[in-house]
PDB file of C-alpha atoms in Angstrom:
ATOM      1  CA  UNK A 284     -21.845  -0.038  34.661  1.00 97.00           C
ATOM      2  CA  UNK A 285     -24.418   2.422  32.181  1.00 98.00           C
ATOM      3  CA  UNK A 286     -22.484   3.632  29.391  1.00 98.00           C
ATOM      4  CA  UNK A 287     -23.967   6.077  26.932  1.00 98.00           C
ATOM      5  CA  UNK A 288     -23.057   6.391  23.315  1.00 98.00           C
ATOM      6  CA  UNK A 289     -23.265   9.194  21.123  1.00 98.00           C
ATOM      7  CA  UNK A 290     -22.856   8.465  17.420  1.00 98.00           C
ATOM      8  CA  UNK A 291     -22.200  10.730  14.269  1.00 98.00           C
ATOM      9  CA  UNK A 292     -21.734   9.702  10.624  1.00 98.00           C
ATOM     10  CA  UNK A 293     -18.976  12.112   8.937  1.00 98.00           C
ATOM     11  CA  UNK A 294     -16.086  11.040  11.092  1.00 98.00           C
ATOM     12  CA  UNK A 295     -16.558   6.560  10.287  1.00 98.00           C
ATOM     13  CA  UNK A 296     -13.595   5.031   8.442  1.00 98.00           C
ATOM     14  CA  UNK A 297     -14.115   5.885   4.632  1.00 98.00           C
ATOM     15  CA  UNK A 298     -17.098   8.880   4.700  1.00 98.00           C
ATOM     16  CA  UNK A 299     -15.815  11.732   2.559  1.00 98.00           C
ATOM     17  CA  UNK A 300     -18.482  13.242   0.420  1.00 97.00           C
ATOM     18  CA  UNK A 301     -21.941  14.658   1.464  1.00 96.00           C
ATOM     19  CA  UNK A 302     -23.681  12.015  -0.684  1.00 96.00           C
ATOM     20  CA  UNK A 303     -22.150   9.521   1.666  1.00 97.00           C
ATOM     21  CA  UNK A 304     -23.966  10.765   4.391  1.00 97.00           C
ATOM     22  CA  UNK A 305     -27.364  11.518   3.134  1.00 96.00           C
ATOM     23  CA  UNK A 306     -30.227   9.604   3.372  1.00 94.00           C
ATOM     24  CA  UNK A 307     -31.468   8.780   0.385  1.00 91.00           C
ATOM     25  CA  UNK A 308     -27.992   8.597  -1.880  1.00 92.00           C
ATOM     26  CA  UNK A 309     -26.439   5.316  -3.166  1.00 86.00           C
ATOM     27  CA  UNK A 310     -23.421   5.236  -1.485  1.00 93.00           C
ATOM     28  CA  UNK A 311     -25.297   6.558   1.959  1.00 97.00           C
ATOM     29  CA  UNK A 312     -25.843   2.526   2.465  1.00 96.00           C
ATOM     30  CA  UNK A 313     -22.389   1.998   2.996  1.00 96.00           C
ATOM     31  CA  UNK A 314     -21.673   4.432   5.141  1.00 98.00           C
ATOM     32  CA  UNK A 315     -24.818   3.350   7.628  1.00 98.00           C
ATOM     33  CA  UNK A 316     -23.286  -0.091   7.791  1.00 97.00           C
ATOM     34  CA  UNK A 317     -19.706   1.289   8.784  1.00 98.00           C
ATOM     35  CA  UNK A 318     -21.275   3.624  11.567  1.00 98.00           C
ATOM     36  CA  UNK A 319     -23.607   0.334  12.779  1.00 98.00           C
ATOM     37  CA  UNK A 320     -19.961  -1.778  12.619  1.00 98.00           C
ATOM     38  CA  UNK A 321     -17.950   1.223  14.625  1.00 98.00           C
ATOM     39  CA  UNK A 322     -21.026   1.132  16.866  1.00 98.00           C
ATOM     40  CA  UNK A 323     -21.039  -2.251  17.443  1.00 98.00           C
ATOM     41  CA  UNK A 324     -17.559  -2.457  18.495  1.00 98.00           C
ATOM     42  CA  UNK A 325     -18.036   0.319  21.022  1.00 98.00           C
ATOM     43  CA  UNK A 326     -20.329  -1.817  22.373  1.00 98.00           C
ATOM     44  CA  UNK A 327     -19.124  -5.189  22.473  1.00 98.00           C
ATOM     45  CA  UNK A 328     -15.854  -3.063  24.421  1.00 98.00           C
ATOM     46  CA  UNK A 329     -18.230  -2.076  27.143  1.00 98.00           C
ATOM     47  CA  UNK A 330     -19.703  -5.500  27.330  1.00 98.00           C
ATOM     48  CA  UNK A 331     -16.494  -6.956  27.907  1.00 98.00           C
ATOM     49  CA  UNK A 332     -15.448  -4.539  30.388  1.00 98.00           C
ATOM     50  CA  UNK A 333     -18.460  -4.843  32.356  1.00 98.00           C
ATOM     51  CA  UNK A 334     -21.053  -2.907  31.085  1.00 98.00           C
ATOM     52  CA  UNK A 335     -24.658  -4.076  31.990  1.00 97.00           C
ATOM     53  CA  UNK A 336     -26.505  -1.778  30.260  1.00 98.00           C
ATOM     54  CA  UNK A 337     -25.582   0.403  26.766  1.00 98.00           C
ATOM     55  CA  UNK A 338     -27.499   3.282  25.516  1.00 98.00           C
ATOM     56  CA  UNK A 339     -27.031   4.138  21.710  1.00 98.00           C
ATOM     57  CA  UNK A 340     -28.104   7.931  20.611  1.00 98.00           C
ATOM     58  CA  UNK A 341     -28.174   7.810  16.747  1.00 98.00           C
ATOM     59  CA  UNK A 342     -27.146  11.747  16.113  1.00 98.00           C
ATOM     60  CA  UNK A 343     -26.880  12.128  12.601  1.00 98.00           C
ATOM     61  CA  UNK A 344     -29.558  13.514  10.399  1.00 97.00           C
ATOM     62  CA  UNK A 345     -32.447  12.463  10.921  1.00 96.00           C
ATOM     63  CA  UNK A 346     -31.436  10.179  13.783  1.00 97.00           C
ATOM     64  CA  UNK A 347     -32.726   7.113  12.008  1.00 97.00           C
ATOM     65  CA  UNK A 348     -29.271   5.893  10.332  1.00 98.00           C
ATOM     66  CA  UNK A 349     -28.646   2.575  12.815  1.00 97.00           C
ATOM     67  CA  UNK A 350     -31.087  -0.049  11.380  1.00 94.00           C
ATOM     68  CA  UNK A 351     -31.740  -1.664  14.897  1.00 96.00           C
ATOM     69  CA  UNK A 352     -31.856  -5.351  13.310  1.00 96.00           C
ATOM     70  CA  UNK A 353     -28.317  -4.282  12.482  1.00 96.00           C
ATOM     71  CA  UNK A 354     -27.585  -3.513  16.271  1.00 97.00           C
ATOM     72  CA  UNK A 355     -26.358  -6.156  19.089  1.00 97.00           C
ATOM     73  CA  UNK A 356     -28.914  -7.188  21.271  1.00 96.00           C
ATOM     74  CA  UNK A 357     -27.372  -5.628  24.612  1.00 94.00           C
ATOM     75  CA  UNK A 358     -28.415  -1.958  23.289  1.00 98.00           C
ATOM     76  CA  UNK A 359     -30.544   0.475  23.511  1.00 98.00           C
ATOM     77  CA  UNK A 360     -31.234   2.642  20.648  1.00 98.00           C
ATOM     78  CA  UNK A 361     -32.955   6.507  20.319  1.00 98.00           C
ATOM     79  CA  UNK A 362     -33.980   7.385  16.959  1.00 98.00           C
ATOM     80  CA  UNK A 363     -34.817  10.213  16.133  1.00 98.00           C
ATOM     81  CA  UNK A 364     -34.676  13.914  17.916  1.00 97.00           C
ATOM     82  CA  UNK A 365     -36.394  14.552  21.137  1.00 96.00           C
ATOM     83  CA  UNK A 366     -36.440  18.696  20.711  1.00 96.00           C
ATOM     84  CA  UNK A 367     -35.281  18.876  24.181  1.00 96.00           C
ATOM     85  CA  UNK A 368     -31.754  20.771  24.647  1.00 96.00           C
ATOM     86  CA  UNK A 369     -29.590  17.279  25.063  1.00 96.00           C
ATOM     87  CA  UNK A 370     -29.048  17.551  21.298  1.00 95.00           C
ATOM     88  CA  UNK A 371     -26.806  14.665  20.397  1.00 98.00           C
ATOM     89  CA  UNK A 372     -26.576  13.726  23.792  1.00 98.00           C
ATOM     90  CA  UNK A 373     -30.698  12.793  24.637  1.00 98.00           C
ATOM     91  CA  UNK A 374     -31.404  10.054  26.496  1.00 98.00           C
ATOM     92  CA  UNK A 375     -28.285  11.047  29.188  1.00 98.00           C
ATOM     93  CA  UNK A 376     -28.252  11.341  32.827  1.00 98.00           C
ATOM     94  CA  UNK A 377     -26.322  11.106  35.931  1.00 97.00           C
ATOM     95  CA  UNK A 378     -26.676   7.455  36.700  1.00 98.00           C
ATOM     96  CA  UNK A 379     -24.300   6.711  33.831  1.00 98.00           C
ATOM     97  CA  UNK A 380     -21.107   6.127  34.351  1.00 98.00           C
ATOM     98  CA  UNK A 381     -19.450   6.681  31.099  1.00 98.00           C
ATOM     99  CA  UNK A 382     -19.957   8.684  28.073  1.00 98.00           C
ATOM    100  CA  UNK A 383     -18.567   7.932  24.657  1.00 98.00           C
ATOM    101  CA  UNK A 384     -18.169   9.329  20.931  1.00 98.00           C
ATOM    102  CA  UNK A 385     -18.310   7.009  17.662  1.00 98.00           C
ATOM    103  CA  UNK A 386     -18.091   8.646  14.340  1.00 98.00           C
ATOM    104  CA  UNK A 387     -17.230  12.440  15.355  1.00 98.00           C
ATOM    105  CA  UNK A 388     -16.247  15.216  13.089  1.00 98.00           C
ATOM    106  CA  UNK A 389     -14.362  18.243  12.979  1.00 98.00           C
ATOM    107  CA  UNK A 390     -15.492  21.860  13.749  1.00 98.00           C
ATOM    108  CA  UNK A 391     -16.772  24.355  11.269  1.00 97.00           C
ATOM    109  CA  UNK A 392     -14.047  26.486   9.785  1.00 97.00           C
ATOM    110  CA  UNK A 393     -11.264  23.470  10.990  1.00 97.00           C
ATOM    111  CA  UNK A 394      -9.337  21.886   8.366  1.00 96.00           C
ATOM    112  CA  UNK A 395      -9.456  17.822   8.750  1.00 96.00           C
ATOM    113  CA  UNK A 396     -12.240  16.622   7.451  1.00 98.00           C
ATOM    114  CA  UNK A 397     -14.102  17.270   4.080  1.00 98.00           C
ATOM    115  CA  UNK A 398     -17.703  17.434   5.818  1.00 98.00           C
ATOM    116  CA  UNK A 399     -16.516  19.365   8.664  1.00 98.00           C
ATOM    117  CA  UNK A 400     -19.424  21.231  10.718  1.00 97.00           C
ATOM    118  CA  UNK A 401     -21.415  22.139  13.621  1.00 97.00           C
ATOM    119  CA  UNK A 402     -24.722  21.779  13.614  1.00 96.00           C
ATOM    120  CA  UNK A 403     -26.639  22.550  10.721  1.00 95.00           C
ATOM    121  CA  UNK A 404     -24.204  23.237   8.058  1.00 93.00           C
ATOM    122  CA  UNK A 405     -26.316  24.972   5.995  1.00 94.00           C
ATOM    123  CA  UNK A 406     -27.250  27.864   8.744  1.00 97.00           C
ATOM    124  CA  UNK A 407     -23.649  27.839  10.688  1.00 98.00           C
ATOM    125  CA  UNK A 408     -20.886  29.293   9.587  1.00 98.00           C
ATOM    126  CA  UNK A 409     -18.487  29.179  12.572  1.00 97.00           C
ATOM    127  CA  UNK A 410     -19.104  28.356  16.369  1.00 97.00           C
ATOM    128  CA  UNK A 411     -16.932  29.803  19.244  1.00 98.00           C
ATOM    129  CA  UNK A 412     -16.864  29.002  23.267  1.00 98.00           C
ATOM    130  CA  UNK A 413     -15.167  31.906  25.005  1.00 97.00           C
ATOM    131  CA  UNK A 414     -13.428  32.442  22.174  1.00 97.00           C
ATOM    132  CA  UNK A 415     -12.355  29.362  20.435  1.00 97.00           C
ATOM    133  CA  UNK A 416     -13.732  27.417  17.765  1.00 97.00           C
ATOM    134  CA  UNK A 417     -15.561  24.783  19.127  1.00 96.00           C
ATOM    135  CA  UNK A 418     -17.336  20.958  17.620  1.00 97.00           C
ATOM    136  CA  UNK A 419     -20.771  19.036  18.284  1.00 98.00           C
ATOM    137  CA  UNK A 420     -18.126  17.270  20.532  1.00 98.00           C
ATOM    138  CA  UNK A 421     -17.171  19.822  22.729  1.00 97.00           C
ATOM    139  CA  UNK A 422     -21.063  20.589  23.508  1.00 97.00           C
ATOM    140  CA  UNK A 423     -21.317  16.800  24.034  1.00 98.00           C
ATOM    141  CA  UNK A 424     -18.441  16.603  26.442  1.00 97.00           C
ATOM    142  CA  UNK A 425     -20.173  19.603  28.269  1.00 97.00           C
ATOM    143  CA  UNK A 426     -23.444  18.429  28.141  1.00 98.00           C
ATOM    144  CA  UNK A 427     -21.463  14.636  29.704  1.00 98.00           C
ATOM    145  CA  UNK A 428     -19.789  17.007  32.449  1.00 97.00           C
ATOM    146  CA  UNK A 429     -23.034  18.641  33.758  1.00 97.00           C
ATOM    147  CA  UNK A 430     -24.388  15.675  34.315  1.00 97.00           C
ATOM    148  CA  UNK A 431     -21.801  14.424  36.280  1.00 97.00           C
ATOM    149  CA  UNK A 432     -20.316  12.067  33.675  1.00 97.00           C
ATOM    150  CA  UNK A 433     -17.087  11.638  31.856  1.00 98.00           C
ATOM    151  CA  UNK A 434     -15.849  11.810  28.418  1.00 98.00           C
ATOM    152  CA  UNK A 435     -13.728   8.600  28.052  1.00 98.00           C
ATOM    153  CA  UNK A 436     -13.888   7.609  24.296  1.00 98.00           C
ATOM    154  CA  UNK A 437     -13.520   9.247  21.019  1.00 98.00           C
ATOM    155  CA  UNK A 438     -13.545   7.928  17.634  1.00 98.00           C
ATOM    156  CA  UNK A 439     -13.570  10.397  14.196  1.00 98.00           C
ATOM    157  CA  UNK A 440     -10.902  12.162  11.887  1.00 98.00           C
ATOM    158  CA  UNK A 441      -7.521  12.687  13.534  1.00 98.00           C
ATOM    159  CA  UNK A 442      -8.013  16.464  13.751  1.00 98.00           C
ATOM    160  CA  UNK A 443     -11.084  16.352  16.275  1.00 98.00           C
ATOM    161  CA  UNK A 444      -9.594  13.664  17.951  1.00 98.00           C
ATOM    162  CA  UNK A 445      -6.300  15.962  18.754  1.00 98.00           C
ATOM    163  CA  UNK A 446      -8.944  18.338  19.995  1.00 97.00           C
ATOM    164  CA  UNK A 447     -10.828  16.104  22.412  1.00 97.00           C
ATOM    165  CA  UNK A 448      -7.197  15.158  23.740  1.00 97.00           C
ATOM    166  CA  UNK A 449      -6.930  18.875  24.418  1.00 96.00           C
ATOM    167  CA  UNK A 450      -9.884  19.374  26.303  1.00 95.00           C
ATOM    168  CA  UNK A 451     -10.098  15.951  28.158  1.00 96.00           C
ATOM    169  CA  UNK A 452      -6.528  14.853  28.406  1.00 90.00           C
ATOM    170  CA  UNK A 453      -7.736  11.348  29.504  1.00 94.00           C
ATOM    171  CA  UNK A 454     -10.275  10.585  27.162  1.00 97.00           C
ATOM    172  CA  UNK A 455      -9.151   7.868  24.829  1.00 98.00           C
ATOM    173  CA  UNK A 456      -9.043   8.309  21.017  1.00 98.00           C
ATOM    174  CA  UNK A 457      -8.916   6.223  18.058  1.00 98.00           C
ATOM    175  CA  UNK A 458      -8.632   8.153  14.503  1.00 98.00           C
ATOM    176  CA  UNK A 459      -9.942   6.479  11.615  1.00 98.00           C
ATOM    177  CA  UNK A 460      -8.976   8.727   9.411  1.00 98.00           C
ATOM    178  CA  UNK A 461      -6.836  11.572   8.552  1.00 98.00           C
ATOM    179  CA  UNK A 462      -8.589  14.912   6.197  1.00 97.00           C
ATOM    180  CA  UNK A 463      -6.792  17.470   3.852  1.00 97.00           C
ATOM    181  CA  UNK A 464      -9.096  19.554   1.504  1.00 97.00           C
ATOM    182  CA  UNK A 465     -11.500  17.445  -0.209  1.00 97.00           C
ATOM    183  CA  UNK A 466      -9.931  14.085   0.259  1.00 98.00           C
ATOM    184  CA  UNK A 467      -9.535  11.975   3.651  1.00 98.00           C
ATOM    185  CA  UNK A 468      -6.623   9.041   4.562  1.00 98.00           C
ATOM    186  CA  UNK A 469      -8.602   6.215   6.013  1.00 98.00           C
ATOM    187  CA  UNK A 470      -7.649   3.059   7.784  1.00 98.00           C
ATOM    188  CA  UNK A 471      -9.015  -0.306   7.249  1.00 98.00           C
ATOM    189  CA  UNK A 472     -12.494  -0.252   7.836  1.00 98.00           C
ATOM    190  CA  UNK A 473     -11.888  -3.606  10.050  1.00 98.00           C
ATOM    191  CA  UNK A 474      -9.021  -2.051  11.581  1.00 98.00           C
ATOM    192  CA  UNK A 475     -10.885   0.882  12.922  1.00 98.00           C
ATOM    193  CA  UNK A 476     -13.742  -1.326  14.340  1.00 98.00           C
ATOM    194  CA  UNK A 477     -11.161  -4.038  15.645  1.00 98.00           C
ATOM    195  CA  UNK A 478      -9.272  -0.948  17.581  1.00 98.00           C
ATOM    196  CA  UNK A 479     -12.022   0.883  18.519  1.00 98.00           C
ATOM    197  CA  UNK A 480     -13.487  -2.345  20.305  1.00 98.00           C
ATOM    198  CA  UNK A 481     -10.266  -3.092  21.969  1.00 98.00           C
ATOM    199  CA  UNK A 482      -9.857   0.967  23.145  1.00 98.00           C
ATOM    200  CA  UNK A 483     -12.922   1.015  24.427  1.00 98.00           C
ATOM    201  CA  UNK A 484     -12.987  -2.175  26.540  1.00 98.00           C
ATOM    202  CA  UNK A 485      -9.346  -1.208  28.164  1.00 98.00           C
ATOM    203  CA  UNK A 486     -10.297   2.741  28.795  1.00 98.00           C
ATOM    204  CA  UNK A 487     -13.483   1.762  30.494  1.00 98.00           C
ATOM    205  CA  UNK A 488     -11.269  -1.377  32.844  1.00 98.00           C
ATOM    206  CA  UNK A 489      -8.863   2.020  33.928  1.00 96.00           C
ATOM    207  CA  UNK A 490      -9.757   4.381  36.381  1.00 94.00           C
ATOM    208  CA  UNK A 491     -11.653   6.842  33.879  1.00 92.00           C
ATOM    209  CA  UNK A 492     -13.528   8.734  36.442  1.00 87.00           C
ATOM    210  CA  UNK A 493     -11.149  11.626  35.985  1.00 84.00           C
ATOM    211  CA  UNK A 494     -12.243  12.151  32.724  1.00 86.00           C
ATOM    212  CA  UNK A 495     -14.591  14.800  33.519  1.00 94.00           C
ATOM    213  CA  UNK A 496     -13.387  18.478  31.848  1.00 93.00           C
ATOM    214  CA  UNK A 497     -13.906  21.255  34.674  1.00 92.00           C
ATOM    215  CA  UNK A 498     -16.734  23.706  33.513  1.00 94.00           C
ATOM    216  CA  UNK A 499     -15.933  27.406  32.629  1.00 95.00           C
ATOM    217  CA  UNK A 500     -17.705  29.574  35.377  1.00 96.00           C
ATOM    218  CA  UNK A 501     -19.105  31.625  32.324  1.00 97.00           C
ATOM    219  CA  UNK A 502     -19.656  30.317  29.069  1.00 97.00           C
ATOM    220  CA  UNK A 503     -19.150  33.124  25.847  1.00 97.00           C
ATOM    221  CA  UNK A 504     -20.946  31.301  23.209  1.00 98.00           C
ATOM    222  CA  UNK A 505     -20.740  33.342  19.270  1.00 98.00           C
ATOM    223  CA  UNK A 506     -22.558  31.688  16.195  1.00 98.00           C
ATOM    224  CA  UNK A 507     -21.968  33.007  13.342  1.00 98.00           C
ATOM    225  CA  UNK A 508     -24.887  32.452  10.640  1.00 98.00           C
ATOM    226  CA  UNK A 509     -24.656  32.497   6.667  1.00 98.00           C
ATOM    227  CA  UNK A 510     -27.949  34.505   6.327  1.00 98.00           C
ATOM    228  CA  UNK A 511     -27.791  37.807   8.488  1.00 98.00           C
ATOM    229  CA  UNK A 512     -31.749  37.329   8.835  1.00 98.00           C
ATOM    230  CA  UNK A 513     -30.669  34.116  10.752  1.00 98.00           C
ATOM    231  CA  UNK A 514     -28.621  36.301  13.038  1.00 98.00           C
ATOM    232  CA  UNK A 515     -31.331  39.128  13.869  1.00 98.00           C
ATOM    233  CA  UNK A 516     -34.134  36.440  14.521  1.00 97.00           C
ATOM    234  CA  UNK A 517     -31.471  35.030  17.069  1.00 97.00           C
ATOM    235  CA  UNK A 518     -30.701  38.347  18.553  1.00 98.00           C
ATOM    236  CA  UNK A 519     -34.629  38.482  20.258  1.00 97.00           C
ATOM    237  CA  UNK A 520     -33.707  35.209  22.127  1.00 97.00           C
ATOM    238  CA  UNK A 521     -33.615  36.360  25.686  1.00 96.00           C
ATOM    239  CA  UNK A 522     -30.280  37.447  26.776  1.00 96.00           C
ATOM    240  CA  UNK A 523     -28.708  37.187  23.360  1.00 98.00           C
ATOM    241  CA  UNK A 524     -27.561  39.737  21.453  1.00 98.00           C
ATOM    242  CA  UNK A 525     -26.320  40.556  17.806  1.00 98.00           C
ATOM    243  CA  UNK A 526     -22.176  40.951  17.608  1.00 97.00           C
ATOM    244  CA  UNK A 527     -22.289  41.578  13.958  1.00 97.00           C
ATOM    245  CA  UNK A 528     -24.145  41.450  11.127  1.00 97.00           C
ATOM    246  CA  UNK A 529     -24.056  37.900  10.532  1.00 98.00           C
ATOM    247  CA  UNK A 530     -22.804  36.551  14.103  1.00 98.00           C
ATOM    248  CA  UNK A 531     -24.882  36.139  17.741  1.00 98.00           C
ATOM    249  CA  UNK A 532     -23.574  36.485  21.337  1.00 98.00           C
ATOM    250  CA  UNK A 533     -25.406  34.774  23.834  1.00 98.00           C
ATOM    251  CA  UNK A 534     -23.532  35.321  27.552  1.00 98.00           C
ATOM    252  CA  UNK A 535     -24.287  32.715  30.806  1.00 98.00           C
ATOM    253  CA  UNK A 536     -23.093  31.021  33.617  1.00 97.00           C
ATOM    254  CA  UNK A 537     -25.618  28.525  33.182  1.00 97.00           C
ATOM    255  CA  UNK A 538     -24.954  25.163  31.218  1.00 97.00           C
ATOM    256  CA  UNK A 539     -28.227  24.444  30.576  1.00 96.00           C
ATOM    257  CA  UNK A 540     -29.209  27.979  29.527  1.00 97.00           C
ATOM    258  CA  UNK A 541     -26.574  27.703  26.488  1.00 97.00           C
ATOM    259  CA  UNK A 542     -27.656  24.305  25.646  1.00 97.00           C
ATOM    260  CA  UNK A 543     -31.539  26.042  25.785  1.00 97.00           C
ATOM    261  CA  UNK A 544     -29.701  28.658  23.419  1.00 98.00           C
ATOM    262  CA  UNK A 545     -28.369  26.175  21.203  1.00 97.00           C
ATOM    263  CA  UNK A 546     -31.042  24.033  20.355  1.00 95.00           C
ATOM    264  CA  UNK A 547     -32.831  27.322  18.899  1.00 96.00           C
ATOM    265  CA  UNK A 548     -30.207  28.304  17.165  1.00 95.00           C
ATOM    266  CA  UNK A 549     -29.191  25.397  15.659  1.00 92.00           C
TER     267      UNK A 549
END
């Protein structure tokens, strides 16, 4: 069995404030060692349910949070960011079997998390797929589905977690922490790694192969940017166009094309 991780920062037990997650801070320390711990467990789950080989995708930053000293031997870990339209999701293919999500946050404009976002927060105001507001997960689970592979785990703030249920109704979830306004309602950090080892091992020992969210046949995809001079330089990218002053169209039937989109953008 391949399994394929995907790991973010803002949605570990206990993360709250931006200098939390930014290299560099004091308290960013802490955080690293939760995400490497949440990690971990993820791992260890797949191990035990069968899982011969384990690909970590650090996806935060500057993709170099995971000290790899700090990782268990049966990984494999990508720093860093390949520029290729993956995103969060490099190093994926269709000989895995399994994707799955440690450490996710909440969407732009969505209440549940105090470092909500998509993408670069400082660009993005507000994403939106055919209409609704969409996360980094959501491109992730996408990304998983043209590939051929399901979305079975999800760990993060309760909000995004509620939203991966609604999107892959089998994918399993386990929500470290709750978010309202500026403050968040965490677990114990040894809880959350304790359950999302044990969720992980007994979602990927089910039959989880139906975990795989159908794909639209045309994908409607609106960014909305803080600096309108963000939003006309995205207008020229071929077949995009400029909705408003501030926000971006961009129209296809092709997966890949929006993830090509995206990664510009972004």
């Amino acid at each position: 069995m391949k399994v394929f991780l995907s790991t973010d920062i803002e949605g570990v037990c206990g993360t709250t404030r931006a200098e939390e997650v930014l290299s560099g801070q004091l308290s960013y320390t802490a955080s690293t060692k939760q995400m490497t711990q949440e990690v971990n467990a993820a791992c260890i789950g797949a191990k035990n349910a069968g899982a011969t080989h384990i690909v970590v995708k650090d996806s935060h930053e500057l993709g170099t949070n995971i000290d790899p000293n700090g990782l268990i031997e049966d990984a494999v870990l990508i720093r860093g960011w390949s520029g290729t339209p993956e995103f969060m999701m490099y190093g994926l293919d269709d000989s895995f079997d399994a994707a799955i999500y440690i450490g996710y946050h909440s969407a732009a404009m969505v209440q549940g998390n105090p470092l909500s976002h998509t993408a670069n927060g400082r660009k993005i105001v507000e994403t939106k797929l055919n209409g609704e507001i969409f996360s980094e997960f959501t491109l992730c689970m996408y990304t998983a589905a043209y590939y051929g592979v399901p979305s079975v785990f999800i760990s993060g703030d309760k909000v995004l977690c509620e939203a991966a249920k609604s999107q892959v109704p089998n994918i399993s979830t386990v929500a470290v922490k709750d978010g309202w306004g500026g403050a968040t309602i965490n677990m114990s950090p040894r809880k959350a790694v304790h359950l999302i080892q044990s969720e992980v091992e007994k979602v990927l020992k089910s039959d989880y192969k139906g975990s795989i969210p159908d794909m639209p046949s045309e994908f409607q995809l609106d960014i909305t940017f803080k600096m309108a001079v963000d939003a006309v330089k995205m207008s020229h990218f071929p077949g995009a166009k400029l909705k408003s002053d501030f926000t971006v169209n961009f129209t296809t039937n092709d997966f890949y094309e929006l993830m090509r989109f995206f990664l510009f953008a972004a």
